[in-house]
mmCIF file of C-alpha atoms and ligand atoms in Angstrom:
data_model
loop_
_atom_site.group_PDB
_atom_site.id
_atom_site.type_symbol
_atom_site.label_atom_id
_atom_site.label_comp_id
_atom_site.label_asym_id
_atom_site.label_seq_id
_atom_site.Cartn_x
_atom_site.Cartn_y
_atom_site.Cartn_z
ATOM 1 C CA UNK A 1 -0.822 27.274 29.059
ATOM 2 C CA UNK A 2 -1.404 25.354 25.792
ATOM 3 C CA UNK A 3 -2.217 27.635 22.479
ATOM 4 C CA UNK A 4 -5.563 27.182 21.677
ATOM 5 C CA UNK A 5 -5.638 23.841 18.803
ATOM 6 C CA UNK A 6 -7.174 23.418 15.796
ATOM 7 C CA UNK A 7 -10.346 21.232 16.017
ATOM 8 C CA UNK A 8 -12.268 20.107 13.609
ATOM 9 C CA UNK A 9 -14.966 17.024 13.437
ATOM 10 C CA UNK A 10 -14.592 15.266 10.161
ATOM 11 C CA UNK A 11 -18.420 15.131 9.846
ATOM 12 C CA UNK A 12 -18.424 18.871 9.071
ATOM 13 C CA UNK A 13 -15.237 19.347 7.078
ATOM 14 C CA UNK A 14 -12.094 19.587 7.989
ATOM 15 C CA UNK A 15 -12.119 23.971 7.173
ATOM 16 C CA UNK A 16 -8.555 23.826 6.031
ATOM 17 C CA UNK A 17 -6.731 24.331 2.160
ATOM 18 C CA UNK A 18 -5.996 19.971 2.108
ATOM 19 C CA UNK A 19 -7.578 17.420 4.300
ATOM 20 C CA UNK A 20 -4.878 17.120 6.652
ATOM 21 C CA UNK A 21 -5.920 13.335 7.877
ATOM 22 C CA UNK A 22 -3.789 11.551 5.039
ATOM 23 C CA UNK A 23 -0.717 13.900 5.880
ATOM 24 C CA UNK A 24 -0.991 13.722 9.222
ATOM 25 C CA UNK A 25 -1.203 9.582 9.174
ATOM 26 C CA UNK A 26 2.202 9.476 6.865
ATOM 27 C CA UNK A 27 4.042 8.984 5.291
ATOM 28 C CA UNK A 28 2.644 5.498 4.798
ATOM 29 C CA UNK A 29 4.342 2.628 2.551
ATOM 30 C CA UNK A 30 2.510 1.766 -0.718
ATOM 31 C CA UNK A 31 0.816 -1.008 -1.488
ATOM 32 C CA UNK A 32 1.537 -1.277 -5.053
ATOM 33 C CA UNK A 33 -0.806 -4.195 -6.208
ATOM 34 C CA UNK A 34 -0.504 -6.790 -8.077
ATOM 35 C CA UNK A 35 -3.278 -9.179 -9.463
ATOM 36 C CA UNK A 36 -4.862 -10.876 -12.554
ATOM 37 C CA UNK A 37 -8.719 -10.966 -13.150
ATOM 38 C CA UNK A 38 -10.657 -14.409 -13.572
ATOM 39 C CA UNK A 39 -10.102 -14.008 -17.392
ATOM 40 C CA UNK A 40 -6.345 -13.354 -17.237
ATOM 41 C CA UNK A 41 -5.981 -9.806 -17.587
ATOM 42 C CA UNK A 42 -3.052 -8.491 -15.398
ATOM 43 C CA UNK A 43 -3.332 -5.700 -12.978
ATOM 44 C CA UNK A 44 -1.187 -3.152 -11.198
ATOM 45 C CA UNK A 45 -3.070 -0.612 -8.917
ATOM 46 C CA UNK A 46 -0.941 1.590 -5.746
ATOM 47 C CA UNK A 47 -3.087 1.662 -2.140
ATOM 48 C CA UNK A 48 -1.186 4.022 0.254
ATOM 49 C CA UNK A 49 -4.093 2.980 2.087
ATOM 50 C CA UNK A 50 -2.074 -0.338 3.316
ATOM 51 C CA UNK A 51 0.168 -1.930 6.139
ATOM 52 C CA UNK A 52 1.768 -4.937 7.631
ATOM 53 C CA UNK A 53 -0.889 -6.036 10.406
ATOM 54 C CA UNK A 54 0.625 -9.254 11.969
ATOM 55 C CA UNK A 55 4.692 -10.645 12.256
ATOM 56 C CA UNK A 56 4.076 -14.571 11.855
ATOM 57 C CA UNK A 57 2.662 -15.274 10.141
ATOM 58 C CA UNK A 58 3.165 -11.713 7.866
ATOM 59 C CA UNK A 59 -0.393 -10.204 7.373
ATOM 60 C CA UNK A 60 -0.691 -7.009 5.149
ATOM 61 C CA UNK A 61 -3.572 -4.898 4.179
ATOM 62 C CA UNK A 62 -4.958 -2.439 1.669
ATOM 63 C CA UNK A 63 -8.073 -0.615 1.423
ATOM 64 C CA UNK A 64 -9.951 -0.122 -1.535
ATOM 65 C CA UNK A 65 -12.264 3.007 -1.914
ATOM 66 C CA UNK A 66 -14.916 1.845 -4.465
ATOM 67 C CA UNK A 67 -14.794 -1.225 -5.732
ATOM 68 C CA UNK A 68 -12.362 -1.026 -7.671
ATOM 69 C CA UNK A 69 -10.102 -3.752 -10.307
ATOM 70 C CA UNK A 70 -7.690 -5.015 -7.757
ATOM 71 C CA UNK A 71 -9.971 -5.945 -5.210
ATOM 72 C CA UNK A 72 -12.322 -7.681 -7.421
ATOM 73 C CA UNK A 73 -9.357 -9.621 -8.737
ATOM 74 C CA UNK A 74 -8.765 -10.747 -5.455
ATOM 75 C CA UNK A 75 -11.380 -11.617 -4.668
ATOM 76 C CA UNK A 76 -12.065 -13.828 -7.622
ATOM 77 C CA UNK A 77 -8.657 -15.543 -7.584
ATOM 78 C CA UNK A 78 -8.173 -15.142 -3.967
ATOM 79 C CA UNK A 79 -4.333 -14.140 -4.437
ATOM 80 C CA UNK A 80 -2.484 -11.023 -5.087
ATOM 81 C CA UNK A 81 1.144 -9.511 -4.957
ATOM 82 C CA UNK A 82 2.702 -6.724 -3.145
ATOM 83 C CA UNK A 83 5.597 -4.720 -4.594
ATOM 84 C CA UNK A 84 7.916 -2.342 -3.181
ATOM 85 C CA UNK A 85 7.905 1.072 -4.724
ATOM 86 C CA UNK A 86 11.578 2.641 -4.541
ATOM 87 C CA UNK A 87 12.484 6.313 -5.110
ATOM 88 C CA UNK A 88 13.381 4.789 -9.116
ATOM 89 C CA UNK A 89 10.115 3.554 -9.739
ATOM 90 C CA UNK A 90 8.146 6.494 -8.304
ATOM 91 C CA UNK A 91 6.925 7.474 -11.611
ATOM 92 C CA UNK A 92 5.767 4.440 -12.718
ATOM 93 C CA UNK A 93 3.894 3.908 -9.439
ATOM 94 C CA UNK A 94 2.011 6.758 -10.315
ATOM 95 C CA UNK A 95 1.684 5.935 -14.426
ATOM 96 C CA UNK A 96 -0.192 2.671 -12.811
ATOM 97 C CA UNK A 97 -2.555 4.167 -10.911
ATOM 98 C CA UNK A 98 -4.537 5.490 -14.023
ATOM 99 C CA UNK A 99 -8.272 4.936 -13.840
ATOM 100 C CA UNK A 100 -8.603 4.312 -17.279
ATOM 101 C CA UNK A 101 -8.755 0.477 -18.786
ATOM 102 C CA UNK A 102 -5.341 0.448 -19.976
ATOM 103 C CA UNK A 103 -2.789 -2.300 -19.189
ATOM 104 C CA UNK A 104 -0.807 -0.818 -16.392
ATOM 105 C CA UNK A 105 2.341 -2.645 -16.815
ATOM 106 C CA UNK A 106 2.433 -1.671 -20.281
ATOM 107 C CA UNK A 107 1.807 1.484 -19.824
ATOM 108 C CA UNK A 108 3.910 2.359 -16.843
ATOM 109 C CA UNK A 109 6.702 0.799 -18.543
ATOM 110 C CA UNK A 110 7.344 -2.102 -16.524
ATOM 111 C CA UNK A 111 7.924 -5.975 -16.831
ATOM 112 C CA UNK A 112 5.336 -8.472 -14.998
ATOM 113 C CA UNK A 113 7.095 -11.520 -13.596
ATOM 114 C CA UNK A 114 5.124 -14.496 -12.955
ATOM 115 C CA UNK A 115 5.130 -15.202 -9.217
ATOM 116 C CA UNK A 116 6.309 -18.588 -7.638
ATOM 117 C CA UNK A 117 3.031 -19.651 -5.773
ATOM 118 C CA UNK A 118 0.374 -17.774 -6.790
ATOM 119 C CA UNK A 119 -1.390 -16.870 -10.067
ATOM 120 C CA UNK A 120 -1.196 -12.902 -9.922
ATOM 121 C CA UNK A 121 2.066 -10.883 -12.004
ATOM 122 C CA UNK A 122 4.559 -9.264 -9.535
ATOM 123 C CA UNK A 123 6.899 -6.473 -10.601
ATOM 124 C CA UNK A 124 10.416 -7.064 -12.024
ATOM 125 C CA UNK A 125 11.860 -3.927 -11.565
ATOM 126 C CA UNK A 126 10.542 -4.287 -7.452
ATOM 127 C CA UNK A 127 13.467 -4.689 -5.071
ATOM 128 C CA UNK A 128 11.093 -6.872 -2.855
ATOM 129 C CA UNK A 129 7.767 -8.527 -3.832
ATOM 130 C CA UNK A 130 5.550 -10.357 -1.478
ATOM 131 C CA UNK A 131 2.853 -13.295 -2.876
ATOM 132 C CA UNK A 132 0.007 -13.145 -0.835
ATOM 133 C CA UNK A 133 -2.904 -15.353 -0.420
ATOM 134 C CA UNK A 134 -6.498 -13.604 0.770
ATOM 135 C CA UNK A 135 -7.441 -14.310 4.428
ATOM 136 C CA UNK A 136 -10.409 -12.165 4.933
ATOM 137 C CA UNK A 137 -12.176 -8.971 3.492
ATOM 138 C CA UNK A 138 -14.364 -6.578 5.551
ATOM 139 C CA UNK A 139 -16.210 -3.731 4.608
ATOM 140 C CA UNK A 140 -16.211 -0.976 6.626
ATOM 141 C CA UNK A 141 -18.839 0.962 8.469
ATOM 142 C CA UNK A 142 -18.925 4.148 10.261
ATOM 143 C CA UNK A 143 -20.059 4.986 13.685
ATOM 144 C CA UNK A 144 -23.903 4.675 12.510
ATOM 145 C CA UNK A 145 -23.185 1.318 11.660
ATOM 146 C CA UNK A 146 -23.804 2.478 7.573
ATOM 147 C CA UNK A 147 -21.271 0.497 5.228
ATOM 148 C CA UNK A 148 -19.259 2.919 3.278
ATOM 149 C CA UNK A 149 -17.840 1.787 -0.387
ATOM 150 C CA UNK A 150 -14.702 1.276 1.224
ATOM 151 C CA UNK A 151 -13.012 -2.371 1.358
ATOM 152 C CA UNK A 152 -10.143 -3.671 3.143
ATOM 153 C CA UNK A 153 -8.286 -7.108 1.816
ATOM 154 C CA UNK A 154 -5.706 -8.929 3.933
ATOM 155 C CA UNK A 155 -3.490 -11.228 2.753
ATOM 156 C CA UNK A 156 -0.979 -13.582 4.090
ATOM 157 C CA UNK A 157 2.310 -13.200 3.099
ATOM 158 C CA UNK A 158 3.399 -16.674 2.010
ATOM 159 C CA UNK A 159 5.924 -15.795 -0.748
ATOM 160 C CA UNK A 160 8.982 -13.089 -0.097
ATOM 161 C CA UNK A 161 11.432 -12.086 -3.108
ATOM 162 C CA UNK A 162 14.231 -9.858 -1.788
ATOM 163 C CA UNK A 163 17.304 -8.411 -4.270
ATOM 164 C CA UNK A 164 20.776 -9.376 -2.817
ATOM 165 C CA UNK A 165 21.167 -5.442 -2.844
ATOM 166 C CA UNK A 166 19.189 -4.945 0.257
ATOM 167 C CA UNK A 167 20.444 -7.534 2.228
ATOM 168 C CA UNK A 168 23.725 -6.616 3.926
ATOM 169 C CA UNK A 169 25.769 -9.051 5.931
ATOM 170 C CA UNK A 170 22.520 -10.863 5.901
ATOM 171 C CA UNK A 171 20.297 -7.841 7.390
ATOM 172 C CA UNK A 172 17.116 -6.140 5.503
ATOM 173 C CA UNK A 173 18.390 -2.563 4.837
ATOM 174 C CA UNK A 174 15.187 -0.914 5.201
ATOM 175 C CA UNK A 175 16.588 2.672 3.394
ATOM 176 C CA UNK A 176 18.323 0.919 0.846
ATOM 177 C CA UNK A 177 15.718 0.647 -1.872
ATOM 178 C CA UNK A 178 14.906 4.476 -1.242
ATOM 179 C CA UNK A 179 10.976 3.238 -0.448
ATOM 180 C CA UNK A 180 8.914 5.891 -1.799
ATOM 181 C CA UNK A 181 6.323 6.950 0.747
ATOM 182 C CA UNK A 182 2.808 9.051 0.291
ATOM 183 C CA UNK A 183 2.369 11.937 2.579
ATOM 184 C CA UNK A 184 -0.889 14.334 2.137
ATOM 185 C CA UNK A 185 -1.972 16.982 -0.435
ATOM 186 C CA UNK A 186 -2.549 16.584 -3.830
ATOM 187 C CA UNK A 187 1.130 14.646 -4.653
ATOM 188 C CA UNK A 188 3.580 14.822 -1.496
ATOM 189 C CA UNK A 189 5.975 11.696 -1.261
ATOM 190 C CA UNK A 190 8.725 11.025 0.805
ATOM 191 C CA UNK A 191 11.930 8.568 1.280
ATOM 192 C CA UNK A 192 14.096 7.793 3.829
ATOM 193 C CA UNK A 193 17.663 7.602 3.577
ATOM 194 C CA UNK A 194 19.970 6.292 6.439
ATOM 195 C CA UNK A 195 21.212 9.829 7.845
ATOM 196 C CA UNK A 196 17.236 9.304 9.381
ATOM 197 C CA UNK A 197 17.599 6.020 11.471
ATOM 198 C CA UNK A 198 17.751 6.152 14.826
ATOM 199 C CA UNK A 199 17.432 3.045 17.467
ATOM 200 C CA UNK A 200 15.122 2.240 20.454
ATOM 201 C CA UNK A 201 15.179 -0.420 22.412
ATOM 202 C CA UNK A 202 11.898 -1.461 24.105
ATOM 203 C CA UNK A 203 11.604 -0.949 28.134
ATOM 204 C CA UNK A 204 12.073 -4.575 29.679
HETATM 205 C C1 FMN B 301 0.224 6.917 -4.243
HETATM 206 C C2 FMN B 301 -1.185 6.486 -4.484
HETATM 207 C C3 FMN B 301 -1.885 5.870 -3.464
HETATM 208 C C4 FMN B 301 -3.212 5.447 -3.648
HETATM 209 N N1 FMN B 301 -3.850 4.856 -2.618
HETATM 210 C C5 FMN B 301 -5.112 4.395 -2.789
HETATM 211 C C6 FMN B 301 -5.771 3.719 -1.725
HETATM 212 O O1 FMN B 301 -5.225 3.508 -0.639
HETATM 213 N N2 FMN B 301 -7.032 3.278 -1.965
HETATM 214 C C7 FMN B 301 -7.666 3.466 -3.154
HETATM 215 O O2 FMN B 301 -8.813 3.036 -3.304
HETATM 216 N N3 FMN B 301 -7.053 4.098 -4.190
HETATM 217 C C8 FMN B 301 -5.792 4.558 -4.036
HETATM 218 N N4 FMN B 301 -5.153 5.187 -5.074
HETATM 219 C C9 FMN B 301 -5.841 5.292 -6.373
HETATM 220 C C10 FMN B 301 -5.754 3.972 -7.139
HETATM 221 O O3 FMN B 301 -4.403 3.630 -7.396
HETATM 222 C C11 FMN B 301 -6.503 4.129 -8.486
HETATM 223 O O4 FMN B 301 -7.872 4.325 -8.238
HETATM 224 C C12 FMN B 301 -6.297 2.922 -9.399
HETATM 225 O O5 FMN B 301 -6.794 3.217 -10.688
HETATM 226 C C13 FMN B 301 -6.991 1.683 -8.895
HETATM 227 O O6 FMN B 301 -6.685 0.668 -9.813
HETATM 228 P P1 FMN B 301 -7.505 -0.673 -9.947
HETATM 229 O O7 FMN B 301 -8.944 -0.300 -10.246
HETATM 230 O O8 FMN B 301 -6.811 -1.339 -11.085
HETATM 231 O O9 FMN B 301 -7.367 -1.441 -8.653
HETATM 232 C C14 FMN B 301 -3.847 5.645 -4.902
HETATM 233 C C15 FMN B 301 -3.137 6.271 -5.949
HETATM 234 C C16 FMN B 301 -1.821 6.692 -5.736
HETATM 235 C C17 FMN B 301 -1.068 7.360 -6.855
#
């Protein structure tokens, strides 16, 4: 017979020391944002609230909670970057996501590369960077059909910048770049290294 589980309905609260949603949904990939406002002020914000949502063409997604810098910058210029966090740059990741008015690059530390094709900064010291292009934005709404401050902004990937260092023999090492990835709590992050691979095939 199955122990008796732990259940809990968000509504009320979850009863426990952490909300256990964010480290039960992880460790997710970061987001780590580029972007430049209207009036040319450059912008770097991490979103572990953020995947890839469609192969070809490459469609990722963040979610904003409040309306905050990033997203309005995208949505005034209508393009934004995407920059790969690895296990070096952990600290800066988090340096940049002060709430404070500061200049995040500066501050973290780190150098702002103009991108090829679109007018938002990426990351020099990122591995990979993706430019991105908006495609849609949606707020989003619980059950009651109320609209919470929460935003979600996908972009299509139409820009990729990879380091020779991850590509071996031609292949994307995925653990090479130590991605940093956010787990639950107040602070819990993980990598991967390769001693954690394993392959599946897909049933035919
Ligand atoms: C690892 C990490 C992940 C975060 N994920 C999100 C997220 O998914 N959504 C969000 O709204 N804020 C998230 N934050 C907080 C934002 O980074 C923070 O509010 C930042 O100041 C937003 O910057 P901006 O206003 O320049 O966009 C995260 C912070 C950290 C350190």
């Amino acid at each position: 017979m199955q122990e008796e589980y732990y259940f809990y309905e968000p509504k009320l609260g979850h009863g426990l020391k952490h909300d256990p949603i964010n480290a039960i949904v992880g460790p997710r990939a970061i987001g780590w944002i580029g972007t430049k406002s209207s009036s040319g002020t450059l912008n770097l914000a991490p979103y572990s609230f953020f995947n890839l949502f469609n192969y070809r063409p490459p469609i990722i997604a963040f979610s904003s909670l409040g309306y905050k810098d990033s997203l309005r910058n995208v949505m005034e210029t209508g393009v934004f970057t995407w920059n790969l966090v690895s296990r070096d740059l952990a600290e800066q990741m988090n340096l940049s996501s002060i709430e404070q008015a500061v200049p995040e690059f500066e501050f973290a530390g780190l150098t702002p590369l103009d991108a090829r094709n679109v007018d938002a900064p990426r990351v020099g010291e990122s591995l990979v960077s993706f430019e991105c292009r908006l495609t849609q934005h949606l707020r989003l709404q619980d059950i009651n059909e109320t609209e919470l401050d929460t935003w979600m902004v996908f972009g299509e990937v139409i820009g990729v910048h990879i380091a020779p260092s991850c590509l071996v023999e031609g292949v994307y090492n995925t653990s090479h770049a130590q991605p940093v990835l956010r787990g639950g709590g107040a602070g819990d992050y993980f990598t991967i290294t390769e001693a954690a691979k394993f392959v599946l095939r897909r049933p035919k």
